[in-house]
Coordinates of C-alpha atoms and ligand atoms in Angstrom, one line a residue:
M836 CA 23.9 4.4 16.9
D837 CA 22.3 1.0 16.7
Y838 CA 18.4 1.2 16.9
F839 CA 18.4 -3.2 17.1
L840 CA 16.6 -3.1 13.5
T841 CA 15.1 -6.5 12.1
E842 CA 16.3 -7.9 9.3
E843 CA 13.5 -6.9 7.0
Q844 CA 13.8 -3.1 8.8
Q845 CA 17.1 -3.0 7.8
M846 CA 16.7 -4.5 4.2
I847 CA 14.0 -1.3 3.9
V848 CA 17.3 0.6 4.8
D849 CA 19.9 -1.0 2.4
I850 CA 17.7 -0.8 -0.5
T851 CA 17.0 3.1 -0.5
R852 CA 20.4 3.6 0.7
Q853 CA 21.2 2.0 -2.8
I854 CA 19.1 3.9 -4.6
T855 CA 20.1 7.1 -2.9
D856 CA 24.0 6.1 -3.5
E857 CA 22.9 5.2 -6.8
K858 CA 20.9 7.2 -8.3
I859 CA 19.5 10.1 -6.3
I860 CA 23.1 11.9 -5.0
P861 CA 24.7 11.8 -8.9
N862 CA 21.7 13.0 -10.5
R863 CA 20.3 15.3 -7.8
A864 CA 22.7 18.6 -8.5
E865 CA 20.6 18.9 -12.6
L866 CA 17.6 17.8 -11.1
D867 CA 17.5 20.8 -9.3
E868 CA 19.0 23.1 -11.6
K869 CA 16.6 22.1 -14.8
H870 CA 13.6 21.7 -12.2
Q871 CA 13.1 18.3 -13.4
F872 CA 10.4 15.8 -11.8
P873 CA 13.0 12.7 -11.4
R874 CA 10.6 10.1 -13.0
E875 CA 13.1 7.8 -14.0
I876 CA 14.8 7.8 -10.5
L877 CA 10.5 7.1 -9.6
N878 CA 10.6 4.0 -11.7
D879 CA 13.7 2.5 -10.2
M880 CA 12.0 2.9 -6.9
A881 CA 8.9 1.4 -8.1
R882 CA 10.6 -1.4 -9.5
A883 CA 12.1 -1.9 -6.1
D884 CA 8.5 -2.2 -5.1
L885 CA 9.1 1.0 -2.5
F886 CA 5.9 2.6 -3.3
G887 CA 4.0 -0.6 -2.4
L888 CA 5.5 0.2 1.2
L889 CA 2.6 1.2 3.2
I890 CA 0.0 -0.3 1.3
P891 CA -1.3 -3.2 2.7
E892 CA -0.7 -6.8 0.8
E893 CA -4.2 -7.5 -0.2
Y894 CA -4.1 -4.1 -2.6
G895 CA -0.5 -5.3 -3.7
G896 CA 1.6 -3.8 -1.6
F897 CA 4.1 -4.6 1.1
G898 CA 2.2 -4.0 4.2
G899 CA 4.0 -2.3 5.9
N900 CA 3.9 0.6 8.8
C901 CA 5.0 4.3 9.8
F902 CA 8.3 3.4 11.0
D903 CA 9.2 1.2 7.8
S904 CA 8.3 4.4 5.9
V905 CA 10.8 6.9 8.0
L906 CA 13.4 4.3 7.5
A907 CA 12.9 4.6 3.2
L908 CA 12.4 8.5 3.3
E909 CA 15.0 9.1 6.2
Q910 CA 17.3 7.5 3.6
L911 CA 16.3 9.1 0.7
G912 CA 16.4 13.0 2.0
R913 CA 19.8 12.1 3.2
G914 CA 20.4 12.2 -1.1
C915 CA 17.3 14.9 -2.3
I916 CA 14.3 16.2 -0.4
G917 CA 12.9 17.2 -4.0
V918 CA 13.1 13.3 -4.8
G919 CA 12.0 12.0 -1.3
T920 CA 9.2 14.9 -1.3
A921 CA 8.1 13.7 -4.6
F922 CA 8.0 9.6 -3.5
A923 CA 6.6 11.1 -0.2
A924 CA 3.8 12.8 -2.3
S925 CA 1.9 9.8 -3.2
S926 CA 1.8 8.0 -0.2
L927 CA 0.3 11.3 1.3
G928 CA -2.0 10.9 -1.7
I929 CA -3.0 7.6 -0.9
Y930 CA -3.7 7.9 2.8
P931 CA -7.4 9.3 2.4
I932 CA -8.4 5.9 1.0
L933 CA -6.1 3.8 2.9
I934 CA -7.8 5.7 6.0
S935 CA -11.7 6.3 5.1
G936 CA -12.0 4.6 1.3
S937 CA -14.6 2.0 0.5
E938 CA -13.4 -1.3 -0.4
E939 CA -14.1 -0.8 -4.1
L940 CA -12.1 2.9 -4.0
K941 CA -9.5 0.5 -2.4
K942 CA -9.8 -2.1 -5.2
K943 CA -9.4 0.7 -8.0
Y944 CA -6.6 2.8 -6.9
L945 CA -4.0 1.5 -4.6
P946 CA -2.6 -1.5 -6.5
P947 CA -1.8 0.9 -9.5
V948 CA -0.1 2.8 -6.8
A949 CA 1.9 0.4 -5.1
T950 CA 3.2 -1.0 -8.0
G951 CA 4.3 2.8 -9.2
E952 CA 2.0 2.8 -12.8
K953 CA 0.4 5.8 -11.2
F954 CA 1.2 8.2 -9.1
A955 CA -0.9 9.9 -6.6
A956 CA -1.1 13.6 -4.6
F957 CA -3.3 15.4 -2.1
G958 CA -5.3 18.4 -2.8
L959 CA -5.5 20.4 0.4
T960 CA -4.5 24.0 0.3
E961 CA -5.7 27.0 -1.6
A962 CA -5.1 30.6 -2.1
N963 CA -6.9 31.5 1.3
A964 CA -6.5 28.5 3.6
G965 CA -3.0 26.9 4.2
S966 CA -2.7 26.6 7.8
D967 CA -6.4 27.8 8.4
A968 CA -7.3 24.6 6.7
S969 CA -11.2 24.2 7.4
G970 CA -11.4 27.6 5.1
I971 CA -11.5 26.2 1.8
Q972 CA -13.4 27.6 -0.6
T973 CA -13.8 24.6 -3.6
T974 CA -17.4 23.4 -3.4
A975 CA -18.8 20.0 -4.6
V976 CA -22.5 19.7 -4.8
L977 CA -24.4 16.5 -6.2
D978 CA -26.1 16.6 -9.4
G979 CA -28.0 13.2 -10.2
D980 CA -25.1 10.4 -9.8
E981 CA -22.1 12.9 -10.5
W982 CA -20.1 15.5 -8.2
V983 CA -19.5 18.7 -9.7
L984 CA -16.3 20.4 -8.1
N985 CA -15.0 23.9 -8.8
G986 CA -12.1 25.6 -7.4
T987 CA -8.8 25.8 -7.3
K988 CA -6.4 23.8 -5.2
Q989 CA -2.6 25.6 -4.8
W990 CA 0.9 24.7 -4.2
I991 CA 0.0 20.8 -5.0
T992 CA 3.0 18.3 -4.8
N993 CA 2.7 16.0 -7.6
G994 CA 0.8 17.8 -9.6
G995 CA 0.7 17.3 -13.1
E996 CA 2.8 14.1 -12.6
A997 CA 0.1 12.4 -10.7
Q998 CA -2.6 10.5 -11.9
V999 CA -4.8 9.8 -9.1
Y1000 CA -5.8 12.9 -6.5
T1001 CA -7.6 13.1 -3.2
V1002 CA -9.1 16.8 -3.0
V1003 CA -11.3 17.6 -0.2
A1004 CA -14.0 19.9 -1.0
I1005 CA -17.0 21.9 0.6
T1006 CA -20.2 19.9 0.4
D1007 CA -21.9 21.7 3.0
R1008 CA -21.0 25.4 3.9
S1009 CA -23.4 25.9 7.1
K1010 CA -21.8 23.1 9.1
G1011 CA -18.0 24.0 8.8
A1012 CA -15.4 21.5 9.5
R1013 CA -18.4 18.8 9.3
G1014 CA -19.3 20.0 6.0
A1015 CA -16.3 19.1 4.2
S1016 CA -16.0 16.0 1.9
M1017 CA -13.1 14.0 0.2
F1018 CA -13.1 12.9 -3.7
V1019 CA -10.9 10.6 -5.8
V1020 CA -10.0 12.5 -8.8
E1021 CA -8.4 11.3 -11.7
E1022 CA -6.4 12.8 -14.7
G1023 CA -8.0 13.4 -17.2
D1024 CA -11.2 13.9 -15.6
P1025 CA -13.5 16.3 -17.5
G1026 CA -13.6 20.2 -15.9
F1027 CA -10.0 18.8 -14.1
S1028 CA -6.5 20.4 -15.0
C1029 CA -3.3 21.2 -13.7
G1030 CA -1.8 25.0 -13.6
P1031 CA 2.0 25.5 -14.6
K1032 CA 5.0 24.2 -12.2
E1033 CA 5.8 26.4 -9.7
K1034 CA 9.2 28.3 -9.6
K1035 CA 10.6 27.4 -5.8
M1036 CA 13.6 28.1 -3.5
G1037 CA 14.2 24.2 -3.2
I1038 CA 12.6 21.2 -3.4
R1039 CA 13.0 21.8 -7.4
A1040 CA 13.0 18.3 -9.1
S1041 CA 9.5 17.9 -6.9
S1042 CA 6.4 19.2 -9.5
T1043 CA 4.4 21.8 -7.7
T1044 CA 0.8 23.5 -9.2
E1045 CA -2.5 24.2 -9.0
L1046 CA -5.6 21.6 -9.6
I1047 CA -8.2 23.5 -11.2
F1048 CA -11.6 22.9 -10.8
K1049 CA -14.4 24.2 -13.6
D1050 CA -17.5 22.2 -13.2
C1051 CA -15.3 19.1 -13.4
R1052 CA -17.6 16.0 -12.9
I1053 CA -17.0 12.7 -11.4
P1054 CA -18.9 9.5 -10.5
K1055 CA -20.7 9.9 -7.3
D1056 CA -19.0 6.6 -6.0
R1057 CA -15.9 8.6 -5.9
I1058 CA -16.4 10.1 -2.5
I1059 CA -13.8 8.6 0.2
G1060 CA -15.8 7.9 3.6
R1061 CA -19.3 9.3 4.2
Q1062 CA -20.0 13.0 3.7
G1063 CA -19.3 15.8 6.2
T1064 CA -16.1 13.6 6.8
G1065 CA -13.3 15.0 4.9
F1066 CA -12.1 17.3 7.1
I1067 CA -11.2 14.5 9.7
T1068 CA -10.0 12.1 6.5
V1069 CA -7.6 15.4 5.7
M1070 CA -6.5 16.0 9.8
K1071 CA -5.6 12.1 10.2
T1072 CA -3.8 12.3 7.3
L1073 CA -1.6 14.6 8.0
D1074 CA -1.0 13.0 11.3
S1075 CA -0.1 10.1 9.0
S1076 CA 2.6 11.3 7.2
R1077 CA 4.2 14.0 9.2
P1078 CA 6.2 11.8 10.5
G1079 CA 7.6 10.9 7.1
I1080 CA 8.7 14.6 6.4
A1081 CA 10.5 14.3 9.7
A1082 CA 12.4 11.7 8.5
L1083 CA 13.1 13.4 5.7
G1084 CA 14.7 16.1 7.5
V1085 CA 16.5 13.7 9.7
G1086 CA 18.3 12.8 6.3
L1087 CA 18.5 16.0 4.9
A1088 CA 20.7 16.6 8.7
Q1089 CA 22.6 13.9 7.8
G1090 CA 23.4 14.6 4.8
A1091 CA 24.7 18.2 5.5
L1092 CA 27.0 16.4 8.9
D1093 CA 28.6 14.2 6.1
E1094 CA 29.3 17.2 4.0
A1095 CA 30.7 19.7 6.4
A1096 CA 32.7 16.8 8.5
S1097 CA 34.3 15.3 5.7
Y1098 CA 35.5 18.6 4.2
A1099 CA 36.4 20.0 7.8
K1100 CA 38.9 16.8 7.1
Q1101 CA 40.4 18.1 4.2
R1102 CA 40.4 22.0 4.4
V1103 CA 44.0 23.4 5.4
Q1104 CA 43.4 26.6 6.9
F1105 CA 46.4 27.8 9.5
G1106 CA 48.6 24.8 8.3
K1107 CA 45.6 22.2 9.7
P1108 CA 42.5 20.6 8.7
I1109 CA 39.7 22.8 9.9
I1110 CA 38.3 20.2 12.2
A1111 CA 41.7 20.5 14.4
F1112 CA 40.1 23.7 15.4
Q1113 CA 37.3 23.9 18.3
A1114 CA 35.6 26.4 16.9
V1115 CA 34.5 24.0 14.3
Q1116 CA 34.8 20.9 16.2
H1117 CA 32.1 22.7 18.2
M1118 CA 29.9 23.2 15.5
L1119 CA 30.2 19.1 14.2
A1120 CA 29.4 18.2 17.8
D1121 CA 26.0 20.0 17.9
M1122 CA 24.9 19.0 14.6
A1123 CA 26.1 15.4 15.5
I1124 CA 24.0 15.9 18.6
G1125 CA 21.0 17.4 16.4
V1126 CA 20.7 14.4 14.2
E1127 CA 21.2 11.8 16.3
S1128 CA 18.7 13.3 18.7
A1129 CA 15.8 14.3 15.9
R1130 CA 16.4 10.3 15.1
A1131 CA 15.6 9.3 18.1
L1132 CA 12.6 11.2 18.2
V1133 CA 11.2 10.2 15.1
Y1134 CA 11.3 6.5 15.2
Q1135 CA 10.5 6.4 18.7
S1136 CA 7.5 8.7 17.4
A1137 CA 6.9 6.2 14.7
K1138 CA 6.9 3.0 16.7
H1139 CA 4.1 4.7 19.3
I1140 CA 2.0 5.4 16.3
V1141 CA 2.5 2.0 14.5
A1142 CA 1.5 0.9 18.7
H1143 CA -1.2 3.3 19.1
P1144 CA -3.0 3.9 16.1
K1145 CA -5.3 5.9 17.8
D1146 CA -3.1 8.5 19.5
M1147 CA -0.7 9.7 16.9
S1148 CA -1.2 14.1 17.1
K1149 CA 1.2 14.7 19.7
A1150 CA 4.2 12.2 18.6
S1151 CA 3.7 12.8 15.1
S1152 CA 3.6 16.6 15.7
M1153 CA 6.7 16.9 18.1
C1154 CA 8.5 14.9 15.5
K1155 CA 7.6 16.8 12.8
I1156 CA 9.1 20.1 14.9
Y1157 CA 12.2 18.6 15.8
A1158 CA 13.7 16.9 13.4
T1159 CA 12.4 19.9 10.4
D1160 CA 14.1 22.3 12.9
V1161 CA 17.5 20.3 13.6
A1162 CA 17.5 20.1 9.7
M1163 CA 17.2 23.6 8.4
K1164 CA 20.0 24.3 11.8
V1165 CA 22.3 21.7 10.4
A1166 CA 22.2 22.5 6.9
T1167 CA 22.7 26.2 8.0
D1168 CA 26.1 25.3 9.9
A1169 CA 27.1 22.8 7.1
V1170 CA 27.4 26.1 5.0
Q1171 CA 29.2 28.2 7.8
V1172 CA 31.3 25.6 7.9
L1173 CA 32.4 25.5 4.0
G1174 CA 32.4 29.1 4.2
G1175 CA 32.4 30.9 1.0
Y1176 CA 32.4 26.8 -0.4
G1177 CA 29.6 26.4 0.9
F1178 CA 27.8 29.6 -0.8
M1179 CA 28.7 27.9 -4.5
S1180 CA 26.0 25.4 -5.8
E1181 CA 29.0 23.2 -6.8
Y1182 CA 29.1 22.0 -3.3
P1183 CA 25.6 20.4 -2.1
V1184 CA 24.8 22.7 1.1
E1185 CA 23.9 25.7 -0.8
K1186 CA 20.9 22.8 -2.1
M1187 CA 20.6 21.4 1.0
M1188 CA 19.8 24.8 3.0
R1189 CA 17.2 26.2 0.2
D1190 CA 15.5 22.6 0.4
A1191 CA 15.9 22.6 3.9
K1192 CA 13.4 25.5 4.6
I1193 CA 10.5 23.7 3.4
L1194 CA 10.2 21.2 5.7
Q1195 CA 9.3 23.4 8.7
I1196 CA 7.0 25.1 6.1
Y1197 CA 5.2 22.2 4.3
E1198 CA 2.7 19.7 6.0
G1199 CA 1.6 21.7 8.8
T1200 CA 4.1 25.1 9.5
N1201 CA 5.9 24.5 12.3
Q1202 CA 4.0 27.1 14.2
I1203 CA 0.6 25.3 13.9
Q1204 CA 2.1 21.9 14.8
R1205 CA 3.7 23.4 17.9
N1206 CA 0.1 24.8 18.9
V1207 CA -1.6 20.7 18.3
V1208 CA 1.3 19.8 20.7
G1209 CA 0.2 22.2 22.9
Q1210 CA -3.7 21.4 22.4
E1211 CA -2.9 17.5 23.0
L1212 CA -0.7 18.7 26.7
N1213 CA -3.7 21.5 27.4
K1214 CA -5.9 17.6 27.5
E1215 CA -3.3 15.8 29.3
Y1216 CA -2.8 17.6 31.9
A1217 CA -6.8 18.2 32.6
K1218 CA -6.5 14.9 33.1
Ligands
COS2349 N1 -7.8 13.7 13.6 C1 -9.1 13.5 14.3 N2 -9.8 14.6 14.2 C2 -9.1 15.7 14.4 C3 -7.9 16.1 14.4 C4 -6.9 15.4 14.1 N3 -5.7 14.9 14.5 N4 -7.5 17.7 14.3 C5 -8.8 18.1 14.5 N5 -9.9 17.1 14.8 C6 -11.2 17.4 14.4 C7 -11.8 18.3 15.9 O1 -11.9 17.1 17.0 C8 -12.9 18.7 15.5 O2 -14.2 18.1 15.3 P1 -15.5 18.0 16.1 O3 -16.4 18.3 14.5 O4 -16.2 16.8 15.5 O5 -15.5 18.6 16.9 C9 -12.6 19.3 14.1 O6 -11.7 18.3 13.7 C10 -12.4 20.2 14.2 O7 -10.9 20.5 14.4 P2 -10.7 22.1 14.7 O8 -11.7 22.8 15.3 O9 -9.7 21.8 15.7 O10 -9.9 23.1 13.9 P3 -9.6 24.0 13.4 O11 -10.2 24.6 12.2 O12 -9.2 24.8 15.0 O13 -8.0 23.5 12.8 C11 -5.7 22.9 12.8 C12 -7.1 23.2 13.5 C13 -5.5 24.1 12.7 C14 -4.9 21.7 13.9 C15 -5.8 22.8 11.4 O14 -6.3 23.2 10.6 C16 -4.5 21.9 10.5 O15 -3.7 21.0 10.9 N6 -4.1 22.9 10.1 C17 -3.2 23.4 9.2 C18 -3.2 22.2 8.1 C19 -1.5 21.9 7.1 O16 -1.2 21.1 7.3 N7 -1.7 22.3 5.7 C20 -0.7 21.8 5.1 C21 -1.5 21.5 3.8 S1 -1.2 19.8 3.6 S2 1.0 20.1 2.9

């Protein structure tokens, strides 16, 4: 369907489509098999200025918005959401600085991330704080001119590969959600290390590790925003980034539909290509309806967020839920259309099905997202 993109938006699609077709698709199986971080592809993306997409021009970026980012991530997701996640996690890592950081932090950290010279990562989750994000245990205590961090973050995307980490820690436990603050931690800071790479069901091209803080000392001015505003920054960060996860879902679903439809045209059984059988046609039709309706909701949600930045939670969660549930369903059905071949790793749909699962889990499970939508509806209908 035609979404009447502007010339600039079409350019973003064209650049990311080319990188996906030429660099990601030919290499995705090997990256998955070797659990290999896609550094070369990310360097290609840096040369195409993609890391600056969301960063304002005054800090060396392209000055794009949520809709631009959705267009880029959809294309990358069509190729491999492991690569797409590594790319998206760098934006996730700098959102807290963009949203709440001081001018000094912006000037120091945004330009090298915009050029792709440095990668970023976002540290929230802990062993006992997943959906219950305000239950984190990591602490930060002010000691003279330094903050001292202690604790362990879990399942952090780009862990061990990033140079800039935005991390949330408790600065005053008595204040609940208002007692958390965010900080910038750099690779090489004393007392900071990353654990080994986790072994995962999918998105194996992305790196996932613990972040370990043992009396990690960082300068006082690395706090992001005011003390006590960390949880709010985290919530706004996730509201901003979830449409990107939704876009990875649209891309993955489109890729799975493409594979299923082209297989169904060439696979002959009972003397006919299987696309001639209504059972297969109906599956493909439902997949296409899912992809197109998810795309429409993601695009519209992104446009709403650009126009109404103070009213993003519901749109962000709605599109994340819908597009990632569609991605899981379409990838599963694509495996079914390919039958036994779909179950084999020489066809890409098996990887797509494994990869799709994380979309329903990370950046807030789809169950928590339904709570967010429900709470927003509760507020709307109280008016
Ligand atoms: N934007 C701005 N502020 C927000 C907000 C949002 N989207 N959501 C909540 N807040 C504010 C609330 O207004 C409240 O502020 P006050 O202290 O002034 O009242 C504060 O944050 C606490 O909110 P709430 O009481 O709703 O927090 P809960 O502890 O109940 O948690 C959920 C709310 C479950 C929605 C939150 O913990 C969450 O998003 N969990 C999922 C985390 C996640 O995505 N993890 C993935 C890790 S990153 S890959």
